[in-house]
Amino acid sequence: MIKVYNPELLISDAQDKLTQLVRDDFKPFILRCEQHKLCVLENENLILFSVLFDKCSPIIDEAQLTITLVSQKDESKIIAIKFADKKGMSYLQHYINSRKTYTKYMGPLAYQPVRKERTSLLSTESPEQNFRGILNLAILILIANHIRLIFENFQKYGLLITNVFWKFEMVQINGNPIMQALLALIINLLSGFGIQYLQFKRDFNPRFIRIFNIANIALTIIIPCYLIQGSHPGLNLIFLGVQFIVFMKLISYAHFLRNTYFYIQRIKQVQNKKVSLDNFFAEYEVNGENLKILEKYAQNQSKILDFQHYLYFLAAPTLCFQLSYLRTNSIRKVWLVKRIIEYIFVILFLLIIWFQYTEPLVENTYKMLSKAPTLMVLVDRLLKLAIPNTYMWIALFYGQFQCFLNITAELLRFADREFYKDWWNCKNLEEYWRLWNLPVHHWLVRHIYFPCLKSGMSRTVSNMIVFLVSALGHEYIVSASIGVIEAWAFVGMFAQAPFMLMQKKLEKLLKLQDSQLGNLMFWMTFCFIGQPIMIFVYYFRYLEKIGHPI
């Protein structure tokens, strides 16, 4: 059986036995028969099938031909041409395939290009289109441009990354300030657990416990910062990042367990009243899961302390202490190896970008601006620095949040791995700070924002305090790493709070909530203005400090 599917147009202008037969049986369709030639035009593909009976006459008789119309489940129609002789059908099938042709032209009355209301693809009212080809072109342009920059850099400076590691002085522990500061940090961590031991097992006065916690947390910032002065700023920056993580973890640990201690005292007072504890604790104070744990250990509060759980918290990719964490069933070894390899490549990429491109560019800019400080020179150097700076920023994000935190989570079987959201699509600065670093965001909300609201402050004031704390943290890490007290990072960070309020009002006024203008402004301020200026300012101060020759 030869089947022709879904014919949309069948033309007839002749009169013979076969044409009349088809016309009588299948009135919705029309066939054209020219002598012994049957033409069936199929679908929108306009493929013309030719069945020449005179060529097949030695083996095919017209009496052997049966034409039927078959209805399909999808309500489409099939014209079936059936032969009594399989040999004849096979011969005809072969001949049809050999004679299949395409229509070569359409007449002016058939081809009608203007047929419905449509819009141009690049118009804003057009449906969403696929611009993959333009993206491919943009990628090729970037690749070509960066290959040119690589050759230009190599011709100008040679290979600078060969002597990277001698710049980082790694000496014995008794003479290395980084190792001394790390030892002091370990003492602070042990002290943090010891203070809670005094609270839960020795029932010290909570006021003294609070003083001990404040002193220990303050020393976590002061002592290591003092010890690392004189070390390489690159190592200082890495260490201070780790130190600030420890600082935030100790605050979370002390704040959480202080509340835990007081809630346990409340449970002891009402536990014998044979009434559900839900009646004495609101959901915003203690959730159901934690309330069950506190009820379990109320009579023996010392069991709340678990040194292994404390160590797990210190190593886990979170800044907020909890009594329990979700865990995965096993460690995916192949997946883990892939993330480790990615992390190694990210580190190598960062070293190449900094030592081969960024550092020489900043030092040359320092010399140029010292001799001829003009606005044109500054703008030119900012634009030059913007490209490697953007690459470093994105690589740092990927290495830290996608690789390192996932490696740590996989090793510890830490289940909640939402370390970031789609910050690259943010419409304003507020969205960016809320999405790009979720561990820090959760810590600020839990230990700064909510306590401010609890004390009676408004949301606006609470948000300002959150930005104040964040600005102080950024300024501390940057200034302490180079040993020069500045305020540019603080001002740049804290000034975003009132700017975001103005941006919100402007978006409502101009109805720009759904436009891409906010996203473009975000990329411009971060990649081409804010971060390059911060690098210039702080690196210039560092060069002045070490007496760099002009």
Coordinates of C-alpha atoms in Angstrom, one line a residue, residues 41-497:
L41 CA 0.1 17.2 -4.5
E42 CA 1.1 16.6 -0.8
N43 CA 0.8 19.1 2.1
E44 CA 2.7 22.4 2.4
N45 CA 5.9 20.8 1.2
L46 CA 4.5 20.9 -2.3
I47 CA 6.0 17.6 -3.3
L48 CA 4.6 16.3 -6.6
F49 CA 4.2 12.5 -6.8
S50 CA 3.8 11.2 -10.4
V51 CA 2.3 7.8 -11.1
L52 CA 2.7 6.9 -14.7
F53 CA 0.4 4.0 -15.6
D54 CA 1.6 3.7 -19.1
K55 CA 5.1 3.0 -17.9
C56 CA 3.8 0.3 -15.6
S57 CA 1.3 -1.2 -18.1
P58 CA 3.3 -4.4 -18.7
I59 CA 2.6 -5.5 -15.1
I60 CA -0.2 -3.3 -13.8
D61 CA -3.7 -3.4 -15.0
E62 CA -6.2 -0.6 -14.0
A63 CA -8.5 -3.3 -12.6
Q64 CA -5.8 -4.2 -10.0
L65 CA -5.8 -0.6 -8.6
T66 CA -8.0 0.3 -5.6
I67 CA -8.2 3.8 -4.1
T68 CA -9.6 4.3 -0.7
L69 CA -9.9 7.2 1.8
V70 CA -8.8 6.3 5.4
S71 CA -9.6 8.5 8.4
Q72 CA -6.9 8.7 11.1
K73 CA -7.3 9.2 14.9
D74 CA -6.2 12.8 14.6
E75 CA -9.1 13.4 12.1
S76 CA -6.6 13.7 9.2
K77 CA -7.2 11.8 5.9
I78 CA -5.0 9.3 4.1
I79 CA -5.4 8.5 0.4
A80 CA -4.4 4.8 0.0
I81 CA -3.6 3.3 -3.4
K82 CA -3.7 -0.5 -3.1
F83 CA -2.7 -3.1 -5.6
A84 CA -3.6 -6.8 -5.8
D85 CA -0.2 -7.7 -6.9
K86 CA 2.7 -7.0 -4.5
K87 CA 5.2 -7.0 -7.4
G88 CA 3.3 -4.3 -9.1
M89 CA 3.1 -2.2 -5.9
S90 CA 6.8 -2.6 -5.4
Y91 CA 7.6 -1.6 -8.9
L92 CA 5.3 1.5 -8.7
Q93 CA 6.8 2.5 -5.3
H94 CA 10.3 2.5 -6.8
Y95 CA 9.2 4.5 -9.8
I96 CA 7.4 7.1 -7.7
N97 CA 10.5 7.6 -5.6
S98 CA 12.6 8.1 -8.7
R99 CA 10.2 10.6 -10.2
K100 CA 9.6 12.7 -7.0
T101 CA 10.1 16.4 -7.8
Y102 CA 9.5 19.8 -6.2
T103 CA 7.4 22.6 -7.6
K104 CA 9.7 25.2 -9.2
Y105 CA 7.5 28.3 -9.0
M106 CA 4.3 29.8 -7.8
G107 CA 2.2 32.3 -9.8
P108 CA 1.7 35.9 -8.6
L109 CA -1.9 35.0 -7.5
A110 CA -0.6 32.1 -5.5
Y111 CA 2.3 33.7 -3.8
Q112 CA 0.9 36.4 -1.5
P113 CA 3.6 37.7 1.0
V114 CA 1.4 40.3 2.7
R115 CA -1.2 38.1 4.3
K116 CA -1.6 39.0 8.1
E117 CA -0.8 41.6 10.7
R118 CA 2.8 41.0 12.0
T119 CA 5.5 43.0 13.7
S120 CA 9.3 43.2 13.2
L121 CA 11.4 40.7 15.2
L122 CA 13.5 43.4 16.9
S123 CA 10.5 45.5 18.0
T124 CA 9.6 45.5 21.7
E125 CA 6.1 44.3 21.0
S126 CA 7.5 41.2 19.1
P127 CA 7.3 37.8 20.9
E128 CA 10.5 36.6 22.5
Q129 CA 13.0 35.5 19.9
N130 CA 16.1 33.4 19.8
F131 CA 19.2 35.5 19.5
R132 CA 21.7 32.7 19.8
G133 CA 23.4 33.7 16.5
I134 CA 24.0 37.2 17.7
L135 CA 25.3 35.8 21.0
N136 CA 27.7 33.6 19.0
L137 CA 28.9 36.6 17.1
A138 CA 29.5 38.6 20.3
I139 CA 31.5 35.7 21.7
L140 CA 33.6 35.5 18.6
I141 CA 34.2 39.3 18.8
L142 CA 35.2 39.0 22.4
I143 CA 37.5 36.1 21.7
A144 CA 39.2 37.9 18.8
N145 CA 39.6 41.1 20.9
H146 CA 41.0 39.3 23.9
I147 CA 43.5 37.3 21.8
R148 CA 44.8 40.6 20.5
L149 CA 45.1 41.9 24.1
I150 CA 46.9 38.8 25.1
F151 CA 49.5 39.3 22.3
E152 CA 49.8 43.0 23.1
N153 CA 50.3 42.3 26.8
F154 CA 52.9 39.6 26.1
Q155 CA 54.8 41.9 23.7
K156 CA 54.8 44.7 26.3
Y157 CA 55.6 42.8 29.5
G158 CA 56.6 39.3 28.6
L159 CA 55.6 36.4 30.8
L160 CA 55.1 37.8 34.3
I161 CA 53.3 34.9 36.0
T162 CA 56.5 32.7 36.2
N163 CA 57.7 34.5 39.4
V164 CA 54.4 34.5 41.3
F165 CA 55.1 32.3 44.3
W166 CA 58.3 34.0 45.5
K167 CA 56.2 37.1 46.3
F168 CA 54.3 35.2 49.0
E169 CA 56.7 34.8 51.9
M170 CA 55.9 31.4 53.5
V171 CA 58.4 31.0 56.4
Q172 CA 58.4 29.2 59.7
I173 CA 55.6 29.5 62.1
N174 CA 57.6 31.5 64.6
G175 CA 58.4 34.2 62.1
N176 CA 55.3 34.2 59.9
P177 CA 52.7 36.7 61.0
I178 CA 49.9 34.9 59.1
M179 CA 50.6 31.7 61.0
Q180 CA 50.7 33.6 64.3
A181 CA 47.4 35.3 63.5
L182 CA 45.9 31.9 62.6
L183 CA 47.0 30.4 65.9
A184 CA 45.3 33.4 67.7
L185 CA 42.2 32.7 65.7
I186 CA 42.1 29.1 66.8
I187 CA 42.4 30.2 70.4
N188 CA 39.4 32.5 69.9
L189 CA 37.4 29.6 68.5
L190 CA 38.1 27.3 71.4
S191 CA 37.3 30.2 73.8
G192 CA 33.9 30.6 72.1
F193 CA 33.0 27.0 73.0
G194 CA 34.5 27.4 76.5
I195 CA 32.3 30.4 77.2
Q196 CA 29.2 28.4 76.3
Y197 CA 30.5 25.5 78.5
L198 CA 30.5 28.0 81.5
Q199 CA 26.9 29.0 80.6
F200 CA 25.3 25.6 80.1
K201 CA 27.3 23.4 82.4
R202 CA 28.3 25.8 85.2
D203 CA 25.3 28.2 85.1
F204 CA 27.4 31.3 85.2
N205 CA 25.6 34.6 85.4
P206 CA 24.3 35.5 81.9
R207 CA 25.7 39.0 82.3
F208 CA 29.3 37.7 82.7
I209 CA 28.7 35.3 79.8
R210 CA 27.7 38.2 77.6
I211 CA 30.8 40.2 78.6
F212 CA 33.0 37.2 77.9
N213 CA 31.4 36.7 74.5
I214 CA 31.8 40.4 73.5
A215 CA 35.5 40.4 74.6
N216 CA 36.3 37.2 72.8
I217 CA 34.6 38.3 69.6
A218 CA 36.3 41.7 69.7
L219 CA 39.7 40.0 70.2
T220 CA 38.9 37.9 67.1
I221 CA 39.1 41.2 65.1
I222 CA 41.8 43.0 67.0
I223 CA 44.6 40.5 67.6
P224 CA 44.9 38.9 64.1
C225 CA 44.6 42.3 62.5
Y226 CA 47.6 43.6 64.6
L227 CA 49.7 40.4 64.0
I228 CA 49.5 40.4 60.2
Q229 CA 50.8 43.9 59.6
G230 CA 53.9 43.7 57.5
S231 CA 52.8 40.6 55.6
H232 CA 52.0 40.5 51.9
P233 CA 48.6 42.3 51.2
G234 CA 47.4 39.4 49.0
L235 CA 47.9 36.9 51.9
N236 CA 46.4 39.5 54.3
L237 CA 43.3 39.8 52.1
I238 CA 42.7 36.1 52.1
F239 CA 43.4 35.7 55.8
L240 CA 41.1 38.6 56.7
G241 CA 38.3 37.1 54.7
V242 CA 38.7 33.9 56.7
Q243 CA 39.0 35.8 59.9
F244 CA 35.8 37.8 59.2
I245 CA 33.9 34.5 58.5
V246 CA 35.1 33.3 61.9
F247 CA 34.0 36.6 63.5
M248 CA 30.5 36.2 62.1
K249 CA 30.2 32.5 63.0
L250 CA 31.2 33.3 66.6
I251 CA 28.5 36.1 66.8
S252 CA 25.9 33.6 65.4
Y253 CA 27.0 30.9 67.9
A254 CA 26.9 33.3 70.9
H255 CA 23.6 34.9 69.9
F256 CA 21.8 31.6 69.1
L257 CA 22.9 29.9 72.4
R258 CA 22.2 33.0 74.5
N259 CA 18.6 32.8 73.3
T260 CA 18.6 29.0 73.7
Y261 CA 19.7 29.4 77.3
F262 CA 16.8 31.7 78.2
Y263 CA 14.2 29.7 76.3
I264 CA 15.3 26.6 78.3
Q265 CA 14.8 28.5 81.5
R266 CA 11.2 29.4 80.4
I267 CA 10.6 25.7 79.5
K268 CA 11.6 24.6 82.9
Q269 CA 9.1 27.0 84.5
V270 CA 6.1 25.8 82.4
Q271 CA 7.1 22.1 81.7
N272 CA 5.2 20.8 84.7
K273 CA 1.9 22.5 83.9
K274 CA 0.9 19.7 81.5
V275 CA 0.1 22.2 78.7
S276 CA 1.6 22.2 75.3
L277 CA 4.6 24.4 75.0
D278 CA 3.1 25.9 71.8
N279 CA 0.9 27.9 74.1
F280 CA 3.9 29.6 75.7
F281 CA 6.1 30.2 72.6
A282 CA 5.2 32.0 69.5
E283 CA 6.3 30.7 66.1
Y284 CA 8.4 33.7 65.5
E285 CA 10.4 33.0 68.7
V286 CA 11.0 29.2 68.3
N287 CA 9.9 27.0 65.5
G288 CA 8.4 23.6 66.1
E289 CA 11.6 21.6 65.3
N290 CA 13.8 23.6 67.7
L291 CA 11.1 23.6 70.4
K292 CA 11.1 19.8 70.4
I293 CA 14.9 19.7 70.8
L294 CA 14.8 22.3 73.7
E295 CA 12.0 20.3 75.4
K296 CA 14.1 17.2 75.1
Y297 CA 17.2 18.7 76.8
A298 CA 15.4 21.0 79.2
Q299 CA 16.2 18.9 82.2
N300 CA 19.8 18.4 81.2
Q301 CA 20.8 21.6 79.4
S302 CA 24.5 20.7 79.2
K303 CA 23.6 18.1 76.5
I304 CA 22.8 21.0 74.1
L305 CA 26.6 21.6 73.8
D306 CA 28.2 19.2 71.4
F307 CA 31.8 19.9 70.4
Q308 CA 31.6 17.9 67.3
H309 CA 28.5 19.8 66.1
Y310 CA 30.4 23.0 66.9
L311 CA 33.3 21.9 64.7
Y312 CA 30.8 20.9 62.0
F313 CA 29.3 24.4 62.1
L314 CA 32.7 26.0 61.8
A315 CA 33.5 24.0 58.7
A316 CA 30.0 24.1 57.1
P317 CA 29.2 26.6 54.3
T318 CA 26.9 28.6 56.5
L319 CA 27.3 31.6 58.9
C320 CA 24.2 30.8 60.9
F321 CA 24.4 28.3 63.8
Q322 CA 21.5 25.8 64.1
L323 CA 20.8 22.8 66.4
S324 CA 20.6 20.6 63.4
Y325 CA 21.4 20.7 59.6
L326 CA 20.0 18.8 56.7
R327 CA 22.4 16.1 55.5
T328 CA 22.7 14.2 52.2
N329 CA 23.0 10.4 52.1
S330 CA 26.5 10.1 50.6
I331 CA 29.4 11.9 49.0
R332 CA 29.4 12.0 45.2
K333 CA 33.1 11.3 44.5
V334 CA 33.1 12.0 40.7
W335 CA 31.1 15.2 41.2
L336 CA 33.5 16.3 43.9
V337 CA 36.5 15.7 41.8
K338 CA 35.0 17.9 39.0
R339 CA 34.4 20.8 41.4
I340 CA 38.0 20.5 42.7
I341 CA 39.4 20.6 39.2
E342 CA 37.2 23.6 38.4
Y343 CA 38.4 25.4 41.6
I344 CA 42.1 24.8 40.7
F345 CA 41.5 26.3 37.2
V346 CA 39.7 29.3 38.7
I347 CA 42.7 30.0 41.1
L348 CA 45.1 29.7 38.2
F349 CA 42.9 32.0 36.1
L350 CA 42.8 34.6 38.9
L351 CA 46.6 34.5 39.3
I352 CA 47.1 35.1 35.6
I353 CA 44.6 37.9 35.4
W354 CA 46.1 39.7 38.4
F355 CA 49.8 39.4 37.8
Q356 CA 49.8 39.5 34.1
Y357 CA 47.2 42.2 33.4
T358 CA 45.8 44.0 36.5
E359 CA 48.9 44.7 38.5
P360 CA 51.0 46.1 35.6
L361 CA 48.1 48.2 34.5
V362 CA 47.5 49.7 37.9
E363 CA 51.2 50.4 38.4
N364 CA 51.5 52.1 35.0
T365 CA 48.3 54.1 35.8
Y366 CA 49.9 55.2 39.1
K367 CA 53.0 56.5 37.2
M368 CA 50.9 58.2 34.5
L369 CA 48.6 60.0 37.0
S370 CA 51.5 61.0 39.2
K371 CA 53.1 62.8 36.2
A372 CA 50.1 64.1 34.4
P373 CA 46.8 63.7 36.3
T374 CA 44.1 64.4 33.7
L375 CA 40.5 63.2 33.5
M376 CA 41.1 61.7 30.0
V377 CA 43.9 59.5 31.3
L378 CA 41.8 58.4 34.3
V379 CA 38.8 57.5 32.2
D380 CA 41.0 55.6 29.7
R381 CA 42.6 53.6 32.5
L382 CA 39.3 52.9 34.2
L383 CA 37.9 51.4 31.0
K384 CA 41.1 49.4 30.5
L385 CA 40.9 48.0 34.0
A386 CA 37.1 47.3 33.8
I387 CA 37.6 44.2 31.6
P388 CA 40.1 42.2 33.7
N389 CA 38.3 43.4 36.8
T390 CA 35.0 42.0 35.6
Y391 CA 36.7 38.7 34.8
M392 CA 38.2 38.5 38.2
W393 CA 35.0 39.4 39.9
I394 CA 33.0 36.7 38.0
A395 CA 35.8 34.1 38.5
L396 CA 35.9 34.9 42.2
F397 CA 32.1 34.5 42.5
Y398 CA 32.2 31.1 40.6
G399 CA 35.2 29.9 42.5
Q400 CA 33.9 30.8 45.9
F401 CA 30.2 30.1 45.6
Q402 CA 29.9 27.4 43.0
C403 CA 33.2 25.5 43.6
F404 CA 34.6 26.0 47.1
L405 CA 31.3 26.1 49.0
N406 CA 30.0 23.1 47.1
I407 CA 33.2 21.2 47.7
T408 CA 32.9 21.9 51.4
A409 CA 29.2 21.0 51.4
E410 CA 29.8 17.7 49.5
L411 CA 32.6 16.7 52.0
L412 CA 30.4 17.5 55.0
R413 CA 27.2 16.1 53.2
F414 CA 25.6 19.6 53.8
A415 CA 22.3 19.5 52.0
D416 CA 21.1 23.1 51.6
R417 CA 23.3 24.5 48.8
E418 CA 21.5 27.6 47.8
F419 CA 24.4 29.9 48.2
Y420 CA 23.2 32.4 45.6
K421 CA 20.4 33.2 43.3
D422 CA 20.2 34.8 39.8
W423 CA 21.9 38.1 40.9
W424 CA 23.0 38.7 37.3
N425 CA 19.4 39.5 36.3
C426 CA 18.9 42.0 39.2
K427 CA 17.1 45.2 38.4
N428 CA 18.7 47.3 41.1
L429 CA 21.3 47.2 43.8
E430 CA 18.9 46.0 46.5
E431 CA 18.2 42.8 44.5
Y432 CA 21.9 42.3 44.0
W433 CA 22.8 42.4 47.7
R434 CA 19.9 40.2 48.5
L435 CA 20.7 37.5 45.9
W436 CA 24.4 37.3 45.3
N437 CA 25.7 36.1 48.7
L438 CA 22.9 34.2 50.6
P439 CA 25.1 33.1 53.6
V440 CA 26.0 36.7 54.4
H441 CA 22.4 37.9 53.6
H442 CA 20.9 35.3 56.0
W443 CA 23.4 36.3 58.7
L444 CA 22.6 40.0 58.4
V445 CA 18.9 39.3 58.5
R446 CA 19.0 37.0 61.4
H447 CA 21.6 38.8 63.7
I448 CA 21.3 42.4 62.6
Y449 CA 18.0 43.2 60.9
F450 CA 15.6 41.2 63.1
P451 CA 17.1 42.3 66.4
C452 CA 16.8 45.9 65.2
L453 CA 13.1 45.4 64.4
K454 CA 12.7 43.7 67.8
S455 CA 14.1 46.7 69.5
G456 CA 11.4 48.9 67.9
M457 CA 13.3 50.4 64.9
S458 CA 11.6 50.9 61.6
R459 CA 12.4 48.9 58.5
T460 CA 14.2 51.8 56.9
V461 CA 16.4 52.4 60.0
S462 CA 17.1 48.7 60.3
N463 CA 18.1 48.5 56.6
M464 CA 20.5 51.4 57.1
I465 CA 22.1 49.7 60.1
V466 CA 22.5 46.5 58.0
F467 CA 24.3 48.5 55.4
L468 CA 26.4 50.3 58.0
V469 CA 27.6 46.9 59.4
S470 CA 28.3 45.7 55.9
A471 CA 30.2 48.9 55.0
L472 CA 32.3 48.6 58.1
G473 CA 33.1 45.0 57.3
H474 CA 34.2 45.8 53.7
E475 CA 36.3 48.7 54.9
Y476 CA 38.0 46.6 57.6
I477 CA 39.0 43.8 55.3
V478 CA 40.4 46.1 52.6
S479 CA 42.1 48.7 54.8
A480 CA 43.6 46.2 57.2
S481 CA 45.0 44.0 54.4
I482 CA 47.2 46.9 53.1
G483 CA 47.8 48.5 56.6
V484 CA 46.3 51.9 55.6
I485 CA 43.2 53.3 57.1
E486 CA 40.9 54.7 54.4
A487 CA 37.2 55.2 54.1
W488 CA 36.5 54.8 50.4
A489 CA 35.1 51.3 50.7
F490 CA 32.9 52.4 53.6
V491 CA 31.6 55.4 51.8
G492 CA 31.0 53.4 48.6
M493 CA 29.1 50.7 50.4
F494 CA 27.1 52.8 52.9
A495 CA 26.1 55.4 50.2
Q496 CA 24.2 52.6 48.4
A497 CA 21.5 52.6 51.1

